[in-house]
Amino acid sequence: MKNLKSDVLAKAAFVNTLETRGFNAKVVSSPADIKAVKDGQDWYFEIKMTTHRDRYFGAATMTEWIQALKDPEHFRFVVAIDLGDGMWEFKEYTPAEFMEYSTIPPFKVYFNLDFTGKFRKKKNGKSRAVRLTLENFRQLATVYLGLNRG
């Protein structure tokens, strides 16, 4: 059964598109989905995949935005629209363009409770999530409250 939310095929299709444009491209995991090189310049492309043709709601991580704003000339957010039968439409946005459509929702603190005792508590290993501590919470609250003054 096909996972309709998987962006694996979209990434592969966009790598092919980049290669036809003269890029040497490959799928990576961070700081964006695709790293490509052209004329000695590193480029990053973050793929957001949808089957919707009229509207799309999604999210981009702080890691993606940090890279996007670190070098906005060489970063693109790419919306991959799955048209079916292996056909794709790609819409590329600069960080400034994508920012026009982006908002920051109220911060959330996620939890993961195990009622069975089968799963061991993870020790912030490979996860990019930040462990909740009183100090981390205070910092987030200060930023959030500062953004909402006005």
GROMACS .gro file of C-alpha atoms in nm:
model
  150
    1MET     CA    1   0.000   0.000   0.000
    2LYS     CA    2   0.131   0.345  -0.096
    3ASN     CA    3   0.198   0.591   0.190
    4LEU     CA    4   0.025   0.905   0.063
    5LYS     CA    5   0.217   1.126   0.304
    6SER     CA    6   0.563   1.000   0.208
    7ASP     CA    7   0.777   1.249   0.022
    8VAL     CA    8   1.039   0.996  -0.093
    9LEU     CA    9   0.918   0.994  -0.454
   10ALA     CA   10   0.889   1.373  -0.459
   11LYS     CA   11   1.250   1.408  -0.341
   12ALA     CA   12   1.374   1.164  -0.606
   13ALA     CA   13   1.179   1.343  -0.879
   14PHE     CA   14   1.317   1.681  -0.774
   15VAL     CA   15   1.673   1.546  -0.765
   16ASN     CA   16   1.617   1.442  -1.130
   17THR     CA   17   1.484   1.790  -1.210
   18LEU     CA   18   1.790   1.951  -1.052
   19GLU     CA   19   2.022   1.722  -1.245
   20THR     CA   20   1.861   1.833  -1.572
   21ARG     CA   21   1.945   2.189  -1.463
   22GLY     CA   22   2.313   2.101  -1.420
   23PHE     CA   23   2.316   2.042  -1.045
   24ASN     CA   24   2.488   1.750  -0.873
   25ALA     CA   25   2.213   1.668  -0.623
   26LYS     CA   26   2.146   1.413  -0.351
   27VAL     CA   27   1.888   1.353  -0.079
   28VAL     CA   28   2.021   1.428   0.269
   29SER     CA   29   1.852   1.444   0.609
   30SER     CA   30   1.967   1.782   0.734
   31PRO     CA   31   1.964   2.081   0.723
   32ALA     CA   32   1.723   2.033   0.430
   33ASP     CA   33   1.596   1.744   0.218
   34ILE     CA   34   1.830   1.792  -0.077
   35LYS     CA   35   2.182   1.925  -0.106
   36ALA     CA   36   2.294   2.022  -0.454
   37VAL     CA   37   2.609   2.173  -0.600
   38LYS     CA   38   2.632   2.387  -0.910
   39ASP     CA   39   2.925   2.602  -1.021
   40GLY     CA   40   3.098   2.531  -0.690
   41GLN     CA   41   2.804   2.666  -0.486
   42ASP     CA   42   2.615   2.457  -0.229
   43TRP     CA   43   2.238   2.480  -0.255
   44TYR     CA   44   1.971   2.341  -0.023
   45PHE     CA   45   1.614   2.248  -0.116
   46GLU     CA   46   1.344   2.165   0.136
   47ILE     CA   47   1.066   1.955  -0.017
   48LYS     CA   48   0.707   1.986   0.101
   49MET     CA   49   0.480   1.734  -0.071
   50THR     CA   50   0.105   1.752  -0.128
   51THR     CA   51  -0.166   1.605  -0.347
   52HIS     CA   52  -0.377   1.921  -0.316
   53ARG     CA   53  -0.377   2.149  -0.618
   54ASP     CA   54  -0.552   2.454  -0.475
   55ARG     CA   55  -0.423   2.502  -0.118
   56TYR     CA   56  -0.159   2.349   0.105
   57PHE     CA   57  -0.103   2.373   0.479
   58GLY     CA   58   0.220   2.240   0.624
   59ALA     CA   59   0.515   2.316   0.849
   60ALA     CA   60   0.885   2.383   0.825
   61THR     CA   61   1.120   2.314   1.115
   62MET     CA   62   1.345   2.565   1.285
   63THR     CA   63   1.644   2.368   1.148
   64GLU     CA   64   1.518   2.429   0.793
   65TRP     CA   65   1.454   2.799   0.858
   66ILE     CA   66   1.795   2.846   1.022
   67GLN     CA   67   1.964   2.714   0.707
   68ALA     CA   68   1.728   2.910   0.481
   69LEU     CA   69   1.811   3.239   0.651
   70LYS     CA   70   2.181   3.159   0.688
   71ASP     CA   71   2.218   3.161   0.309
   72PRO     CA   72   1.889   3.270   0.150
   73GLU     CA   73   2.041   3.309  -0.197
   74HIS     CA   74   2.114   2.933  -0.208
   75PHE     CA   75   1.807   2.790  -0.036
   76ARG     CA   76   1.466   2.711  -0.178
   77PHE     CA   77   1.149   2.575  -0.027
   78VAL     CA   78   0.992   2.349  -0.290
   79VAL     CA   79   0.629   2.242  -0.289
   80ALA     CA   80   0.596   1.918  -0.482
   81ILE     CA   81   0.242   1.865  -0.607
   82ASP     CA   82   0.173   1.499  -0.683
   83LEU     CA   83  -0.031   1.501  -1.005
   84GLY     CA   84  -0.050   1.120  -1.015
   85ASP     CA   85   0.106   0.863  -1.248
   86GLY     CA   86   0.457   0.975  -1.151
   87MET     CA   87   0.394   1.333  -1.263
   88TRP     CA   88   0.495   1.627  -1.043
   89GLU     CA   89   0.459   2.001  -1.042
   90PHE     CA   90   0.727   2.186  -0.844
   91LYS     CA   91   0.677   2.535  -0.705
   92GLU     CA   92   0.996   2.696  -0.572
   93TYR     CA   93   1.007   2.975  -0.317
   94THR     CA   94   1.292   3.183  -0.181
   95PRO     CA   95   1.297   3.214   0.198
   96ALA     CA   96   1.159   3.570   0.167
   97GLU     CA   97   0.873   3.450  -0.055
   98PHE     CA   98   0.794   3.153   0.173
   99MET     CA   99   0.801   3.379   0.479
  100GLU     CA  100   0.508   3.574   0.333
  101TYR     CA  101   0.293   3.261   0.372
  102SER     CA  102   0.432   3.150   0.709
  103THR     CA  103   0.324   3.203   1.069
  104ILE     CA  104   0.456   3.090   1.405
  105PRO     CA  105   0.182   2.919   1.610
  106PRO     CA  106   0.182   2.917   1.990
  107PHE     CA  107   0.469   2.698   2.104
  108LYS     CA  108   0.384   2.343   2.208
  109VAL     CA  109   0.545   2.106   2.453
  110TYR     CA  110   0.510   1.746   2.336
  111PHE     CA  111   0.496   1.446   2.567
  112ASN     CA  112   0.514   1.073   2.502
  113LEU     CA  113   0.376   0.855   2.780
  114ASP     CA  114   0.430   0.479   2.790
  115PHE     CA  115   0.162   0.302   2.991
  116THR     CA  116   0.286  -0.048   2.901
  117GLY     CA  117   0.641  -0.031   3.035
  118LYS     CA  118   0.768  -0.182   2.708
  119PHE     CA  119   0.951   0.124   2.584
  120ARG     CA  120   1.257   0.271   2.748
  121LYS     CA  121   1.277   0.644   2.798
  122LYS     CA  122   1.503   0.794   2.531
  123LYS     CA  123   1.801   0.994   2.642
  124ASN     CA  124   1.795   1.281   2.389
  125GLY     CA  125   2.018   1.073   2.157
  126LYS     CA  126   1.957   1.128   1.786
  127SER     CA  127   1.640   1.327   1.837
  128ARG     CA  128   1.655   1.693   1.741
  129ALA     CA  129   1.388   1.762   1.999
  130VAL     CA  130   1.495   1.970   2.296
  131ARG     CA  131   1.430   1.812   2.634
  132LEU     CA  132   1.190   2.012   2.849
  133THR     CA  133   1.357   2.161   3.155
  134LEU     CA  134   1.244   2.447   3.371
  135GLU     CA  135   1.513   2.672   3.220
  136ASN     CA  136   1.422   2.577   2.860
  137PHE     CA  137   1.057   2.644   2.937
  138ARG     CA  138   1.135   2.982   3.088
  139GLN     CA  139   1.334   3.082   2.778
  140LEU     CA  140   1.054   2.977   2.543
  141ALA     CA  141   0.793   3.154   2.754
  142THR     CA  142   1.000   3.474   2.752
  143VAL     CA  143   1.032   3.466   2.373
  144TYR     CA  144   0.666   3.376   2.320
  145LEU     CA  145   0.537   3.644   2.554
  146GLY     CA  146   0.770   3.900   2.394
  147LEU     CA  147   0.637   3.817   2.047
  148ASN     CA  148   0.275   3.858   2.160
  149ARG     CA  149   0.306   4.202   2.321
  150GLY     CA  150   0.128   4.424   2.082
   0.00000   0.00000   0.00000
